[in-house]
């Protein structure tokens, strides 16, 4: 991934935008720290974009299906009250 400072970007905005339009992702830094990202316009389908994110290591593909997850278990501690009421009670507020 290409990195450019805000100062350098401001002197040649058109060049950097053209590079992003051509498919390059550019990290913009401010005071040496990543500040923003200039990326190409998204023209891919959802699955193509997901494939790209996986290839970049930004997301991981699930290893199991939701159907394989165990059923949630009850803690047995819910007394039927709304969480807003419980928080108000803990804060000493009356509802």
PDB file of C-alpha atoms in Angstrom:
ATOM      1  CA  UNK A   1       0.000   0.000   0.000  1.00  0.00           C
ATOM      2  CA  UNK A   2       1.301   3.423  -0.933  1.00  0.00           C
ATOM      3  CA  UNK A   3       1.768   6.097   1.740  1.00  0.00           C
ATOM      4  CA  UNK A   4       1.701   9.857   1.127  1.00  0.00           C
ATOM      5  CA  UNK A   5       1.870  12.799   3.528  1.00  0.00           C
ATOM      6  CA  UNK A   6      -0.885  15.412   3.622  1.00  0.00           C
ATOM      7  CA  UNK A   7       1.630  17.975   2.401  1.00  0.00           C
ATOM      8  CA  UNK A   8       2.676  15.911  -0.624  1.00  0.00           C
ATOM      9  CA  UNK A   9      -0.945  15.044  -1.350  1.00  0.00           C
ATOM     10  CA  UNK A  10      -1.953  18.712  -1.344  1.00  0.00           C
ATOM     11  CA  UNK A  11       0.677  19.534  -3.979  1.00  0.00           C
ATOM     12  CA  UNK A  12      -0.529  16.886  -6.441  1.00  0.00           C
ATOM     13  CA  UNK A  13      -4.101  15.944  -5.553  1.00  0.00           C
ATOM     14  CA  UNK A  14      -5.023  15.069  -9.130  1.00  0.00           C
ATOM     15  CA  UNK A  15      -2.143  12.634  -9.483  1.00  0.00           C
ATOM     16  CA  UNK A  16      -3.046  10.818  -6.269  1.00  0.00           C
ATOM     17  CA  UNK A  17      -6.742  10.679  -7.155  1.00  0.00           C
ATOM     18  CA  UNK A  18      -5.847   9.259 -10.573  1.00  0.00           C
ATOM     19  CA  UNK A  19      -3.729   6.578  -8.889  1.00  0.00           C
ATOM     20  CA  UNK A  20      -6.623   5.647  -6.602  1.00  0.00           C
ATOM     21  CA  UNK A  21      -8.977   5.591  -9.573  1.00  0.00           C
ATOM     22  CA  UNK A  22      -6.572   3.167 -11.268  1.00  0.00           C
ATOM     23  CA  UNK A  23      -7.019   0.754  -8.345  1.00  0.00           C
ATOM     24  CA  UNK A  24      -4.327   1.780  -5.875  1.00  0.00           C
ATOM     25  CA  UNK A  25      -5.088   2.192  -2.160  1.00  0.00           C
ATOM     26  CA  UNK A  26      -3.226   5.117  -0.631  1.00  0.00           C
ATOM     27  CA  UNK A  27      -2.721   5.831   3.065  1.00  0.00           C
ATOM     28  CA  UNK A  28      -2.556   9.541   3.842  1.00  0.00           C
ATOM     29  CA  UNK A  29      -0.421  10.480   6.838  1.00  0.00           C
ATOM     30  CA  UNK A  30      -0.474  13.525   9.076  1.00  0.00           C
ATOM     31  CA  UNK A  31       2.560  14.148  11.242  1.00  0.00           C
ATOM     32  CA  UNK A  32       3.839  10.718  10.238  1.00  0.00           C
ATOM     33  CA  UNK A  33       0.731   8.870  11.412  1.00  0.00           C
ATOM     34  CA  UNK A  34      -1.935   7.238   9.238  1.00  0.00           C
ATOM     35  CA  UNK A  35      -4.810   9.698   9.024  1.00  0.00           C
ATOM     36  CA  UNK A  36      -7.023   8.671   6.118  1.00  0.00           C
ATOM     37  CA  UNK A  37      -7.185   6.342   3.166  1.00  0.00           C
ATOM     38  CA  UNK A  38      -7.799   7.138  -0.477  1.00  0.00           C
ATOM     39  CA  UNK A  39      -9.261   4.101  -2.210  1.00  0.00           C
ATOM     40  CA  UNK A  40     -10.820   3.342  -5.584  1.00  0.00           C
ATOM     41  CA  UNK A  41     -14.561   3.700  -5.975  1.00  0.00           C
ATOM     42  CA  UNK A  42     -16.276   0.437  -5.115  1.00  0.00           C
ATOM     43  CA  UNK A  43     -17.498  -1.099  -8.355  1.00  0.00           C
ATOM     44  CA  UNK A  44     -17.273  -4.725  -7.315  1.00  0.00           C
ATOM     45  CA  UNK A  45     -20.091  -6.971  -6.245  1.00  0.00           C
ATOM     46  CA  UNK A  46     -20.355  -7.803  -2.576  1.00  0.00           C
ATOM     47  CA  UNK A  47     -18.676 -11.190  -2.960  1.00  0.00           C
ATOM     48  CA  UNK A  48     -15.823  -9.719  -5.035  1.00  0.00           C
ATOM     49  CA  UNK A  49     -15.271  -7.071  -2.384  1.00  0.00           C
ATOM     50  CA  UNK A  50     -15.286  -9.707   0.367  1.00  0.00           C
ATOM     51  CA  UNK A  51     -12.712 -11.725  -1.590  1.00  0.00           C
ATOM     52  CA  UNK A  52     -10.531  -8.609  -1.812  1.00  0.00           C
ATOM     53  CA  UNK A  53     -10.816  -7.954   1.941  1.00  0.00           C
ATOM     54  CA  UNK A  54      -9.876 -11.570   2.679  1.00  0.00           C
ATOM     55  CA  UNK A  55      -6.876 -11.326   0.330  1.00  0.00           C
ATOM     56  CA  UNK A  56      -5.748  -8.152   2.120  1.00  0.00           C
ATOM     57  CA  UNK A  57      -6.081  -9.898   5.491  1.00  0.00           C
ATOM     58  CA  UNK A  58      -8.636  -7.359   6.696  1.00  0.00           C
ATOM     59  CA  UNK A  59     -11.349  -9.965   7.343  1.00  0.00           C
ATOM     60  CA  UNK A  60     -11.430 -13.689   7.938  1.00  0.00           C
ATOM     61  CA  UNK A  61     -13.923 -16.125   6.535  1.00  0.00           C
ATOM     62  CA  UNK A  62     -16.053 -17.963   9.083  1.00  0.00           C
ATOM     63  CA  UNK A  63     -15.008 -21.549   9.719  1.00  0.00           C
ATOM     64  CA  UNK A  64     -18.477 -22.755  10.712  1.00  0.00           C
ATOM     65  CA  UNK A  65     -22.079 -22.005   9.920  1.00  0.00           C
ATOM     66  CA  UNK A  66     -24.443 -20.272  12.331  1.00  0.00           C
ATOM     67  CA  UNK A  67     -26.454 -23.494  12.387  1.00  0.00           C
ATOM     68  CA  UNK A  68     -23.428 -25.234  13.935  1.00  0.00           C
ATOM     69  CA  UNK A  69     -23.402 -22.930  16.966  1.00  0.00           C
ATOM     70  CA  UNK A  70     -24.845 -24.319  20.188  1.00  0.00           C
ATOM     71  CA  UNK A  71     -28.163 -23.034  21.449  1.00  0.00           C
ATOM     72  CA  UNK A  72     -27.834 -20.175  23.939  1.00  0.00           C
ATOM     73  CA  UNK A  73     -28.016 -21.285  27.539  1.00  0.00           C
ATOM     74  CA  UNK A  74     -30.000 -19.527  30.204  1.00  0.00           C
ATOM     75  CA  UNK A  75     -28.226 -18.156  33.233  1.00  0.00           C
ATOM     76  CA  UNK A  76     -31.479 -18.373  35.124  1.00  0.00           C
ATOM     77  CA  UNK A  77     -31.001 -14.879  36.520  1.00  0.00           C
ATOM     78  CA  UNK A  78     -33.390 -12.837  34.358  1.00  0.00           C
ATOM     79  CA  UNK A  79     -36.354 -11.665  36.367  1.00  0.00           C
ATOM     80  CA  UNK A  80     -38.311 -10.235  33.440  1.00  0.00           C
ATOM     81  CA  UNK A  81     -37.508  -6.578  34.104  1.00  0.00           C
ATOM     82  CA  UNK A  82     -36.453  -4.201  31.373  1.00  0.00           C
ATOM     83  CA  UNK A  83     -32.718  -3.440  31.413  1.00  0.00           C
ATOM     84  CA  UNK A  84     -33.489   0.299  31.515  1.00  0.00           C
ATOM     85  CA  UNK A  85     -35.349  -0.212  34.796  1.00  0.00           C
ATOM     86  CA  UNK A  86     -32.507  -2.285  36.251  1.00  0.00           C
ATOM     87  CA  UNK A  87     -29.923   0.384  35.384  1.00  0.00           C
ATOM     88  CA  UNK A  88     -32.152   3.123  36.821  1.00  0.00           C
ATOM     89  CA  UNK A  89     -32.491   1.108  40.032  1.00  0.00           C
ATOM     90  CA  UNK A  90     -28.725   0.598  40.249  1.00  0.00           C
ATOM     91  CA  UNK A  91     -28.229   4.354  39.834  1.00  0.00           C
ATOM     92  CA  UNK A  92     -30.768   5.084  42.549  1.00  0.00           C
ATOM     93  CA  UNK A  93     -33.142   6.731  40.108  1.00  0.00           C
ATOM     94  CA  UNK A  94     -36.877   6.246  40.317  1.00  0.00           C
ATOM     95  CA  UNK A  95     -38.779   5.318  37.191  1.00  0.00           C
TER      96      UNK A  95
END
